[in-house]
mmCIF file of C-alpha atoms in Angstrom:
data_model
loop_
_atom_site.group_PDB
_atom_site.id
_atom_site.type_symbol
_atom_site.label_atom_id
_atom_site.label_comp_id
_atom_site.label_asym_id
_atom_site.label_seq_id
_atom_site.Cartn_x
_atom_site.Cartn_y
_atom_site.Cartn_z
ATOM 1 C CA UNK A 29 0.000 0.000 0.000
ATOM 2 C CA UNK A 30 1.428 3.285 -1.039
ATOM 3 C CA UNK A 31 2.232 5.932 1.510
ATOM 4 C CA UNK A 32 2.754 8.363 -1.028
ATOM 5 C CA UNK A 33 1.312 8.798 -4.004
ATOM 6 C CA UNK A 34 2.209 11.375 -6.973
ATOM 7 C CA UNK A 35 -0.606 10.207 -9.609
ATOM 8 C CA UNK A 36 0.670 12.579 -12.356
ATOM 9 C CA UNK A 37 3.691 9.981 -14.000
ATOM 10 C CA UNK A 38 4.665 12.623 -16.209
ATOM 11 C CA UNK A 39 3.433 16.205 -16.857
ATOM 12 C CA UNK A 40 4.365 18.765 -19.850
ATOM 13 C CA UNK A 41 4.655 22.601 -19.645
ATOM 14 C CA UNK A 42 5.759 25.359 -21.627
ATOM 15 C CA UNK A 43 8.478 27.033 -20.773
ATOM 16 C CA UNK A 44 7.960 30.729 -18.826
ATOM 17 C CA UNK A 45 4.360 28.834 -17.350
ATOM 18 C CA UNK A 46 4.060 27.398 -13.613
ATOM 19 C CA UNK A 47 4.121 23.457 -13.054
ATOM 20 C CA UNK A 48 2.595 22.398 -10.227
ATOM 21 C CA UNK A 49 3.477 18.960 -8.800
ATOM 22 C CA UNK A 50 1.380 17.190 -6.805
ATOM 23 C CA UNK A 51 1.584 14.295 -4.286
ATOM 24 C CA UNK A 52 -0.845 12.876 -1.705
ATOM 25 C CA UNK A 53 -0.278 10.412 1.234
ATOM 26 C CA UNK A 54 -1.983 8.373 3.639
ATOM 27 C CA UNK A 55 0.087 8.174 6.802
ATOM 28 C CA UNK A 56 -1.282 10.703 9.308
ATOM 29 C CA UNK A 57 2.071 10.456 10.930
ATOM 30 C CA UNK A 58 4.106 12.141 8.506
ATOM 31 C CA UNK A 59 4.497 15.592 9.757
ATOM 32 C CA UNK A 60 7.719 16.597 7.400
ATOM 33 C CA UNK A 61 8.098 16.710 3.698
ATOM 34 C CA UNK A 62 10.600 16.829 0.655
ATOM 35 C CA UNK A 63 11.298 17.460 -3.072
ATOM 36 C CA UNK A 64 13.675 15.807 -4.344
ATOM 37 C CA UNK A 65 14.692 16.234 -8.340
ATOM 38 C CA UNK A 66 16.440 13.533 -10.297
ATOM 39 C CA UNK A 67 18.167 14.046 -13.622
ATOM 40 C CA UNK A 68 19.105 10.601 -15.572
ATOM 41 C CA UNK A 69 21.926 8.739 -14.200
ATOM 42 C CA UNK A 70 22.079 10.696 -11.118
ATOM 43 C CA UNK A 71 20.968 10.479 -7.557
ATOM 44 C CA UNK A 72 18.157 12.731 -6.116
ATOM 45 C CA UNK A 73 18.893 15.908 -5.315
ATOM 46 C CA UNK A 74 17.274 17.721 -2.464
ATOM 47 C CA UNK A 75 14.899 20.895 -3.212
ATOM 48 C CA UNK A 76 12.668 21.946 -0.842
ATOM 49 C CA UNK A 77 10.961 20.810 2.261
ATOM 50 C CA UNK A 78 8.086 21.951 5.071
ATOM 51 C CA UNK A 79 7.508 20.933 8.013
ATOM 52 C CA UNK A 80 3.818 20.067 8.776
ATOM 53 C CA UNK A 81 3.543 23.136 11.638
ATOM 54 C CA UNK A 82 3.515 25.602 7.821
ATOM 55 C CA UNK A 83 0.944 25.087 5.160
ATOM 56 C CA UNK A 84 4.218 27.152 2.872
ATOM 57 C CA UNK A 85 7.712 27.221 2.360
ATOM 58 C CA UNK A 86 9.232 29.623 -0.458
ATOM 59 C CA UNK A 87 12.589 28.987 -1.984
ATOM 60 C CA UNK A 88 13.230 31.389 -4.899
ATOM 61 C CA UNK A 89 11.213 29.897 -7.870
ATOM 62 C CA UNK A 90 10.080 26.867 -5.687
ATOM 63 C CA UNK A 91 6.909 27.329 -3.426
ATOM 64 C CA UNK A 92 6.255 23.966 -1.920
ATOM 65 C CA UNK A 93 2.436 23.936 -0.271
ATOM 66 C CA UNK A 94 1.054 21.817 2.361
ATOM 67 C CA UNK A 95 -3.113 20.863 3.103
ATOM 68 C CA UNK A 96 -2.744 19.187 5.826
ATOM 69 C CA UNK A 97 -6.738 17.923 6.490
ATOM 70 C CA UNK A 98 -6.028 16.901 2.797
ATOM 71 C CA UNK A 99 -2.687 14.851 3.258
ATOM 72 C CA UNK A 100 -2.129 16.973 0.034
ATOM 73 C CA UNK A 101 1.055 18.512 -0.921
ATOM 74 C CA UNK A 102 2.083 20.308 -3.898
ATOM 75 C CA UNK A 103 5.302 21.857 -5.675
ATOM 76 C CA UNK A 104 5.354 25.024 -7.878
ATOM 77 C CA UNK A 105 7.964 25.952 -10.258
ATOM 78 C CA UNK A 106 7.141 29.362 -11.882
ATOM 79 C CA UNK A 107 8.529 30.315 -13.919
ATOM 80 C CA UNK A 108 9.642 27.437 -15.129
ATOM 81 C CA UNK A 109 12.851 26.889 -17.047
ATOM 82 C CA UNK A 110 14.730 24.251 -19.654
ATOM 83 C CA UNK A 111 16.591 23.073 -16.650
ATOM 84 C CA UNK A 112 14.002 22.147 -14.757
ATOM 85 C CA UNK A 113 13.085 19.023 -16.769
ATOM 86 C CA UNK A 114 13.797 16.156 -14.699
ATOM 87 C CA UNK A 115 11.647 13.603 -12.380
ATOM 88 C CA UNK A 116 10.246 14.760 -9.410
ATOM 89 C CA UNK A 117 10.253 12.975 -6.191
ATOM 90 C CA UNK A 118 7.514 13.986 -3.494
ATOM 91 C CA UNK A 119 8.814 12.206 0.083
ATOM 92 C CA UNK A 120 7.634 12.000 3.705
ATOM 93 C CA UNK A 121 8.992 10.946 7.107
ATOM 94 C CA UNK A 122 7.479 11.107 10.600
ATOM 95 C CA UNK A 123 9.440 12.603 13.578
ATOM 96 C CA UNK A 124 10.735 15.665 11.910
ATOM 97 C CA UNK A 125 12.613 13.955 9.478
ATOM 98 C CA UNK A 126 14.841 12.268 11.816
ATOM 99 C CA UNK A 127 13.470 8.652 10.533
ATOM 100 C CA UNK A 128 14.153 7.553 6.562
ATOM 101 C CA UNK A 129 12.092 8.813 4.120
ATOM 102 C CA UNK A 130 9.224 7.290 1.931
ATOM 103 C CA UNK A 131 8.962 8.070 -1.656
ATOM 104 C CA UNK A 132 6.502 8.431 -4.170
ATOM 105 C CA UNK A 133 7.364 7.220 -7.820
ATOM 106 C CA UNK A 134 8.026 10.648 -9.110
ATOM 107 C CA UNK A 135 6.772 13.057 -11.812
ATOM 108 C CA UNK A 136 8.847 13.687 -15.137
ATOM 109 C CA UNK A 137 7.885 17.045 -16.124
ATOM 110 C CA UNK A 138 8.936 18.273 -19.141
ATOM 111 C CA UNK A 139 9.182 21.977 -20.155
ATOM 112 C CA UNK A 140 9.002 22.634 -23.527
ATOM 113 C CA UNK A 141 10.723 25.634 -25.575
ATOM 114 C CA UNK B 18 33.079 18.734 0.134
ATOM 115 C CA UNK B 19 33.302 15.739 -1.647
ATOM 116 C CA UNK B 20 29.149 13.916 -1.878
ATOM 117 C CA UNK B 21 28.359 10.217 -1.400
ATOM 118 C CA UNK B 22 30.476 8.307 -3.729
ATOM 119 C CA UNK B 23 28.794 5.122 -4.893
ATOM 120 C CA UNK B 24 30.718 2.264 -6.909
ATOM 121 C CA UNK B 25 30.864 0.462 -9.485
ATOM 122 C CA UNK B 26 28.240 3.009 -11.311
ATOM 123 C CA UNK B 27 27.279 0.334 -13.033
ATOM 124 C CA UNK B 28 26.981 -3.958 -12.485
ATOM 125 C CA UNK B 29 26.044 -6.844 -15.070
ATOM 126 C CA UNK B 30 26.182 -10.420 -13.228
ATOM 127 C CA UNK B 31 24.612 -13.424 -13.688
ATOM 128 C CA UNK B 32 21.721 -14.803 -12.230
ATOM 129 C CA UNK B 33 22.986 -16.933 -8.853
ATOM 130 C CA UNK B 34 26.116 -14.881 -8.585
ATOM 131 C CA UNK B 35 26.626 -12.585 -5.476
ATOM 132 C CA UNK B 36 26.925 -8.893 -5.895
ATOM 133 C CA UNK B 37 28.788 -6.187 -3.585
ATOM 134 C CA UNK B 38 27.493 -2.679 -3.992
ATOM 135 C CA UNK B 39 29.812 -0.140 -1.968
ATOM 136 C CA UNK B 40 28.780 3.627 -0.587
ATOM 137 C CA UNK B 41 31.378 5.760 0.869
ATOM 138 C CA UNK B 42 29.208 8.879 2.631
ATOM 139 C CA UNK B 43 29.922 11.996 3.265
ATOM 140 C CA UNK B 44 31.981 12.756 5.608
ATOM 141 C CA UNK B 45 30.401 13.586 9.242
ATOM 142 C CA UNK B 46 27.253 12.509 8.379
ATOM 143 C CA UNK B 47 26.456 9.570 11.095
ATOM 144 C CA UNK B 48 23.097 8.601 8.728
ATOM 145 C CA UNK B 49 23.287 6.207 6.027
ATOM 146 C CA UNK B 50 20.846 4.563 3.943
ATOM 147 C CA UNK B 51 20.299 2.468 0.890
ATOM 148 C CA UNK B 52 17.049 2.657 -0.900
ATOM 149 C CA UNK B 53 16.631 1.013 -4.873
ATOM 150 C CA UNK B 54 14.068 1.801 -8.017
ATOM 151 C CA UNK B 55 13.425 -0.383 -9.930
ATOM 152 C CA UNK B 56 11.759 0.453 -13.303
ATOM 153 C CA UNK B 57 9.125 2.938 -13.288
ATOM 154 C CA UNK B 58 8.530 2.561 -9.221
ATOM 155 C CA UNK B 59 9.815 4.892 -6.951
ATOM 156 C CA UNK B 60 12.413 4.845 -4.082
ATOM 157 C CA UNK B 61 12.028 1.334 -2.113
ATOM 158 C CA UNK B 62 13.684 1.818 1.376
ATOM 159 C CA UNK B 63 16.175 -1.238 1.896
ATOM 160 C CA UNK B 64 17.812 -0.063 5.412
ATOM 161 C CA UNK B 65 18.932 2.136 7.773
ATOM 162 C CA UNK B 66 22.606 2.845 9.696
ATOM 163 C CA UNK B 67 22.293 5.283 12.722
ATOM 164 C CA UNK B 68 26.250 5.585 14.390
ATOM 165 C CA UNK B 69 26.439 2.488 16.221
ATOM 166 C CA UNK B 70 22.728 1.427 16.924
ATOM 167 C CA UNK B 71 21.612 -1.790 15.519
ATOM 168 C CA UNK B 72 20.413 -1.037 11.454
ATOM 169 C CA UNK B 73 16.686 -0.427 10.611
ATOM 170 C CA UNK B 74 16.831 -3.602 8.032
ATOM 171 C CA UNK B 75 13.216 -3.412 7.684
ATOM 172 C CA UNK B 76 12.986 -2.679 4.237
ATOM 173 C CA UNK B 77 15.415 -5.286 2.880
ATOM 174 C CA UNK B 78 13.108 -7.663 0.326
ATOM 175 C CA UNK B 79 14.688 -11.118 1.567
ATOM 176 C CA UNK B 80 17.422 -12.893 3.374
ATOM 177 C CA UNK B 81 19.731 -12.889 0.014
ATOM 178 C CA UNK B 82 20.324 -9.147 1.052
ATOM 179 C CA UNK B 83 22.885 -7.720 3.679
ATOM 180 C CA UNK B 84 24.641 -4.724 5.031
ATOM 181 C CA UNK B 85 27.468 -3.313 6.761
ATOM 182 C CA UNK B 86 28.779 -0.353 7.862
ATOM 183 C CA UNK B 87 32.142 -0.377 9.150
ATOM 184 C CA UNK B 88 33.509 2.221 11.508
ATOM 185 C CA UNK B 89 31.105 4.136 10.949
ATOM 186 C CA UNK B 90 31.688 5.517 7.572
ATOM 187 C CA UNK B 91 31.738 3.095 4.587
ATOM 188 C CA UNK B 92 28.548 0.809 3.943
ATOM 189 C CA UNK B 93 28.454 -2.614 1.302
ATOM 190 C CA UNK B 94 25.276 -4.037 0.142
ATOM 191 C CA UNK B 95 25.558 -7.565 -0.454
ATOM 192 C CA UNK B 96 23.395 -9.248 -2.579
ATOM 193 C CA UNK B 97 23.619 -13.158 -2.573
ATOM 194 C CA UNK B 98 22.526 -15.892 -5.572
ATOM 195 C CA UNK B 99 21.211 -12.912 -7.552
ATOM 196 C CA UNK B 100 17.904 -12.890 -9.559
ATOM 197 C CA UNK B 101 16.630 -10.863 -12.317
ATOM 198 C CA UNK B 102 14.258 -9.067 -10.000
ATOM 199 C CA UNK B 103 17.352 -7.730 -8.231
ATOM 200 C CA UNK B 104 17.900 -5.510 -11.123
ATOM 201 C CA UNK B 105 17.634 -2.349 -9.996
ATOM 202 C CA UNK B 106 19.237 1.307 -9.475
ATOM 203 C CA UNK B 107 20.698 1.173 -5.760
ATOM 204 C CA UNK B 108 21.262 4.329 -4.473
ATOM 205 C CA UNK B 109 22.598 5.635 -1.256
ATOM 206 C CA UNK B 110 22.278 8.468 0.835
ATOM 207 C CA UNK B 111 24.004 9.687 4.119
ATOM 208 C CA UNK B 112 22.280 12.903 6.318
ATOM 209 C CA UNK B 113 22.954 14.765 9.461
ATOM 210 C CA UNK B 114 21.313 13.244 12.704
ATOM 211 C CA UNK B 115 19.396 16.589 13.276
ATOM 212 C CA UNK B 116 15.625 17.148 12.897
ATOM 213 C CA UNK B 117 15.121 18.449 8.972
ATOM 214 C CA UNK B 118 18.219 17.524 7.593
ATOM 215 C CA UNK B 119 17.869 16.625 3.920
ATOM 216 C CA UNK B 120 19.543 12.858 2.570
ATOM 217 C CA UNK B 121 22.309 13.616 0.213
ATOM 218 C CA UNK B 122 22.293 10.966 -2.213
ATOM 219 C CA UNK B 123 24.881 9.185 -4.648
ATOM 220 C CA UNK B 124 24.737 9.058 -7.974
ATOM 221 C CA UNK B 125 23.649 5.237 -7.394
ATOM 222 C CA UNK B 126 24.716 1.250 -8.984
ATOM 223 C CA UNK B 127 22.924 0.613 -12.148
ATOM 224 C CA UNK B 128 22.302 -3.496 -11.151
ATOM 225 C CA UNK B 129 22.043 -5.755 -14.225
ATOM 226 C CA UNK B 130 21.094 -9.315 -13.895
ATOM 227 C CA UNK B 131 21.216 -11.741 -17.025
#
């Protein structure tokens, strides 16, 4: 049973537009949450994270949102750029983040020129 | 500083051969863990090194897989009589024990079995 879930496999935007990510999960316990982006033959790379006491955490270009009565989480990327095509990982851990993490399968989002 | 340094980047072996996989963390960071994707699934947590507790090896899919950490630092993921299932991108990742610290991850072993 999936903890996570990011139901979007892949997702296409033009470049200059916002791209909103979004995951979901189940575990009421989870109370801290990560982006991670993945370009091919690389490992994850962290990008953003909130803790589940904010319902936002701003980062430049990145805005990651948090619903918590909807176990609903979501990135934005605006504007969004060439170099942001890559898979997107949406990832949750209980205790603050001091336990490992549980993944979704990702996102590939794609900007186009 | 250096990241996690992962090797080899990349493994064919037969089926029934064992496999070593080999993570080298960053240094300082007392956290390691390994976690796999396989094809078109997300990150699978495999298990879990804390300094010198006993491992969180709740994730690990059978008794054909193993880990160490030695001293601390360097981890190996063994993987005995292989099967194509095993085939896989292992990755590994290393944090600070504080509350919000990210997992810095390496670039991962590309597992191949024939």
């Amino acid at each position: 049973d999936q903890q996570v879930k990011q139901n979007s496999p892949s997702l296409s935007v033009q470049e200059g537009r916002i791209s909103i990510l979004n995951c979901d999960y189940t575990n009421s316990m989870f109370d801290y949450f990560l982006w991670y982006k993945k370009y091919p033959a690389e490992g994850p790379t962290f990008l953003i994270s909130i803790s589940s006491i904010k319902d936002k955490n701003e980062d430049g270009r990145f805005t990651v949102f948090l619903n918590k009565s909807a176990k609903h989480l979501s990135l934005h990327i605006v504007p969004s750029q060439p170099g942001d095509s890559a898979v997107y990982f949406c990832a949750a851990s209980a205790r603050g983040g001091a336990d490992g993490l549980t993944f979704g399968k990702g996102t590939h989002l794609i900007i186009q020129p | 500083g250096a990241g996690v340094s992962q090797s080899p980047s990349n493994k064919v072996t037969e089926k029934g051969k064992d496999v070593e996989l080999r993570c080298d963390p960053i240094s300082g960071h007392t956290a390691l863990y390994w976690y796999r994707q396989s094809l078109g699934q997300g990150l699978e947590f495999l298990i879990y090194f804390q300094g010198n507790s006993a491992p969180d090896k709740s994730g690990l899919p059978s008794d054909r897989f193993s880990a160490e950490r030695t001293g601390g630092s360097v981890s190996t993921l063994t993987i005995q009589r292989t099967q194509q299932e095993d085939s896989a991108v292992y990755l590994c990742a290393s944090s600070l024990v504080q509350l919000g610290s990210p997992l810095h991850f390496g670039n991962g072993t590309r597992l191949t079995v024939t």
